[in-house]
PDB file of C-alpha atoms in Angstrom:
ATOM      1  CA  UNK A   1      28.771  18.654 -11.153  1.00 94.00           C
ATOM      2  CA  UNK A   2      26.593  21.714 -11.714  1.00 96.00           C
ATOM      3  CA  UNK A   3      22.973  22.543 -10.922  1.00 96.00           C
ATOM      4  CA  UNK A   4      20.775  21.215 -13.729  1.00 96.00           C
ATOM      5  CA  UNK A   5      23.526  18.960 -15.097  1.00 96.00           C
ATOM      6  CA  UNK A   6      22.337  15.426 -15.709  1.00 96.00           C
ATOM      7  CA  UNK A   7      24.436  12.689 -14.105  1.00 96.00           C
ATOM      8  CA  UNK A   8      24.455   9.034 -15.131  1.00 96.00           C
ATOM      9  CA  UNK A   9      25.103   5.943 -13.043  1.00 97.00           C
ATOM     10  CA  UNK A  10      24.811   2.279 -13.929  1.00 97.00           C
ATOM     11  CA  UNK A  11      22.407   0.468 -11.620  1.00 97.00           C
ATOM     12  CA  UNK A  12      22.055  -3.290 -11.451  1.00 97.00           C
ATOM     13  CA  UNK A  13      19.605  -5.624  -9.737  1.00 97.00           C
ATOM     14  CA  UNK A  14      20.083  -9.359  -9.232  1.00 97.00           C
ATOM     15  CA  UNK A  15      17.187 -11.412  -7.893  1.00 98.00           C
ATOM     16  CA  UNK A  16      18.358 -13.931  -5.272  1.00 97.00           C
ATOM     17  CA  UNK A  17      14.879 -14.452  -3.797  1.00 95.00           C
ATOM     18  CA  UNK A  18      14.232 -18.028  -4.988  1.00 97.00           C
ATOM     19  CA  UNK A  19      11.054 -16.691  -6.645  1.00 97.00           C
ATOM     20  CA  UNK A  20       9.983 -14.246  -9.352  1.00 98.00           C
ATOM     21  CA  UNK A  21       9.870 -10.695  -7.977  1.00 98.00           C
ATOM     22  CA  UNK A  22       8.844  -7.313  -9.416  1.00 98.00           C
ATOM     23  CA  UNK A  23      10.849  -4.277  -8.335  1.00 98.00           C
ATOM     24  CA  UNK A  24      10.868  -0.528  -8.804  1.00 97.00           C
ATOM     25  CA  UNK A  25      13.722   1.878  -8.177  1.00 98.00           C
ATOM     26  CA  UNK A  26      13.281   5.381  -6.755  1.00 98.00           C
ATOM     27  CA  UNK A  27      16.051   7.988  -6.918  1.00 98.00           C
ATOM     28  CA  UNK A  28      15.942  10.825  -4.399  1.00 98.00           C
ATOM     29  CA  UNK A  29      18.239  13.777  -3.843  1.00 98.00           C
ATOM     30  CA  UNK A  30      18.039  15.144  -0.292  1.00 97.00           C
ATOM     31  CA  UNK A  31      14.763  13.259   0.292  1.00 96.00           C
ATOM     32  CA  UNK A  32      13.124  14.737  -2.847  1.00 96.00           C
ATOM     33  CA  UNK A  33      12.075  12.353  -5.633  1.00 96.00           C
ATOM     34  CA  UNK A  34      14.230  12.926  -8.711  1.00 97.00           C
ATOM     35  CA  UNK A  35      13.708   9.898 -10.972  1.00 96.00           C
ATOM     36  CA  UNK A  36      12.413   6.337 -10.993  1.00 97.00           C
ATOM     37  CA  UNK A  37      12.729   3.142 -12.989  1.00 96.00           C
ATOM     38  CA  UNK A  38      10.567   0.068 -13.346  1.00 95.00           C
ATOM     39  CA  UNK A  39       8.684  -1.955 -12.751  1.00 97.00           C
ATOM     40  CA  UNK A  40      11.266  -4.655 -13.435  1.00 98.00           C
ATOM     41  CA  UNK A  41      10.252  -8.302 -13.070  1.00 98.00           C
ATOM     42  CA  UNK A  42      13.044 -10.829 -12.559  1.00 98.00           C
ATOM     43  CA  UNK A  43      13.018 -14.572 -12.091  1.00 98.00           C
ATOM     44  CA  UNK A  44      15.401 -16.116  -9.538  1.00 98.00           C
ATOM     45  CA  UNK A  45      18.985 -15.279 -10.579  1.00 98.00           C
ATOM     46  CA  UNK A  46      17.618 -12.826 -13.160  1.00 98.00           C
ATOM     47  CA  UNK A  47      19.670  -9.692 -13.781  1.00 98.00           C
ATOM     48  CA  UNK A  48      18.782  -6.166 -14.856  1.00 98.00           C
ATOM     49  CA  UNK A  49      21.221  -3.338 -15.538  1.00 98.00           C
ATOM     50  CA  UNK A  50      20.513   0.123 -16.882  1.00 97.00           C
ATOM     51  CA  UNK A  51      21.918   3.642 -17.022  1.00 97.00           C
ATOM     52  CA  UNK A  52      19.906   5.797 -14.628  1.00 96.00           C
ATOM     53  CA  UNK A  53      19.933   9.600 -14.724  1.00 97.00           C
ATOM     54  CA  UNK A  54      19.463  12.150 -11.983  1.00 97.00           C
ATOM     55  CA  UNK A  55      19.658  15.945 -12.046  1.00 97.00           C
ATOM     56  CA  UNK A  56      20.420  18.058  -8.959  1.00 97.00           C
ATOM     57  CA  UNK A  57      18.213  21.134  -8.572  1.00 96.00           C
ATOM     58  CA  UNK A  58      20.313  23.132  -6.110  1.00 95.00           C
ATOM     59  CA  UNK A  59      23.944  23.845  -5.307  1.00 97.00           C
ATOM     60  CA  UNK A  60      25.658  22.587  -2.181  1.00 96.00           C
ATOM     61  CA  UNK A  61      28.079  20.131  -0.666  1.00 97.00           C
ATOM     62  CA  UNK A  62      27.243  16.697   0.707  1.00 96.00           C
ATOM     63  CA  UNK A  63      23.970  16.177  -1.113  1.00 98.00           C
ATOM     64  CA  UNK A  64      22.673  12.663  -0.594  1.00 98.00           C
ATOM     65  CA  UNK A  65      21.551  10.762  -3.683  1.00 98.00           C
ATOM     66  CA  UNK A  66      19.558   7.703  -2.610  1.00 98.00           C
ATOM     67  CA  UNK A  67      18.722   4.667  -4.707  1.00 98.00           C
ATOM     68  CA  UNK A  68      15.767   2.916  -3.078  1.00 98.00           C
ATOM     69  CA  UNK A  69      14.771  -0.520  -4.312  1.00 98.00           C
ATOM     70  CA  UNK A  70      11.176  -1.534  -3.637  1.00 98.00           C
ATOM     71  CA  UNK A  71       9.464  -4.853  -4.140  1.00 97.00           C
ATOM     72  CA  UNK A  72       6.090  -4.082  -5.694  1.00 95.00           C
ATOM     73  CA  UNK A  73       4.396  -6.136  -2.977  1.00 92.00           C
ATOM     74  CA  UNK A  74       5.823  -3.972  -0.150  1.00 94.00           C
ATOM     75  CA  UNK A  75       5.555  -0.309   0.867  1.00 93.00           C
ATOM     76  CA  UNK A  76       8.962   0.031   2.530  1.00 96.00           C
ATOM     77  CA  UNK A  77      12.238   0.216   0.630  1.00 97.00           C
ATOM     78  CA  UNK A  78      13.694  -3.274   0.318  1.00 90.00           C
ATOM     79  CA  UNK A  79      17.317  -2.206  -0.269  1.00 96.00           C
ATOM     80  CA  UNK A  80      19.012   1.196  -0.031  1.00 97.00           C
ATOM     81  CA  UNK A  81      22.200   2.591  -1.490  1.00 97.00           C
ATOM     82  CA  UNK A  82      23.442   6.175  -1.476  1.00 98.00           C
ATOM     83  CA  UNK A  83      26.234   8.396  -2.694  1.00 96.00           C
ATOM     84  CA  UNK A  84      27.245  11.931  -1.856  1.00 98.00           C
ATOM     85  CA  UNK A  85      27.615  14.660  -4.470  1.00 97.00           C
ATOM     86  CA  UNK A  86      28.975  18.198  -4.487  1.00 97.00           C
ATOM     87  CA  UNK A  87      26.975  20.537  -6.739  1.00 97.00           C
ATOM     88  CA  UNK A  88      28.097  23.976  -7.933  1.00 97.00           C
ATOM     89  CA  UNK A  89      26.024  26.781  -9.470  1.00 93.00           C
TER      90      UNK A  89
END
């Protein structure tokens, strides 16, 4: 992909908490906030799926794109997922 080119991924959340929970999703590239989604409120076994965009701002190999899932009632990321991208000029 190229600098400034918007990428799309499909992100899904399934609530297995046995209670209703509100979440938010933060997307970071190399520790810098790039996009976010939410809040999303799901009942137990509720599902949410959406196309999420991110746009790299600089060229380079092995750039870490992080998807950080937060419960709204907590400050720390609840779940983390990442992928590596290679970005050209």
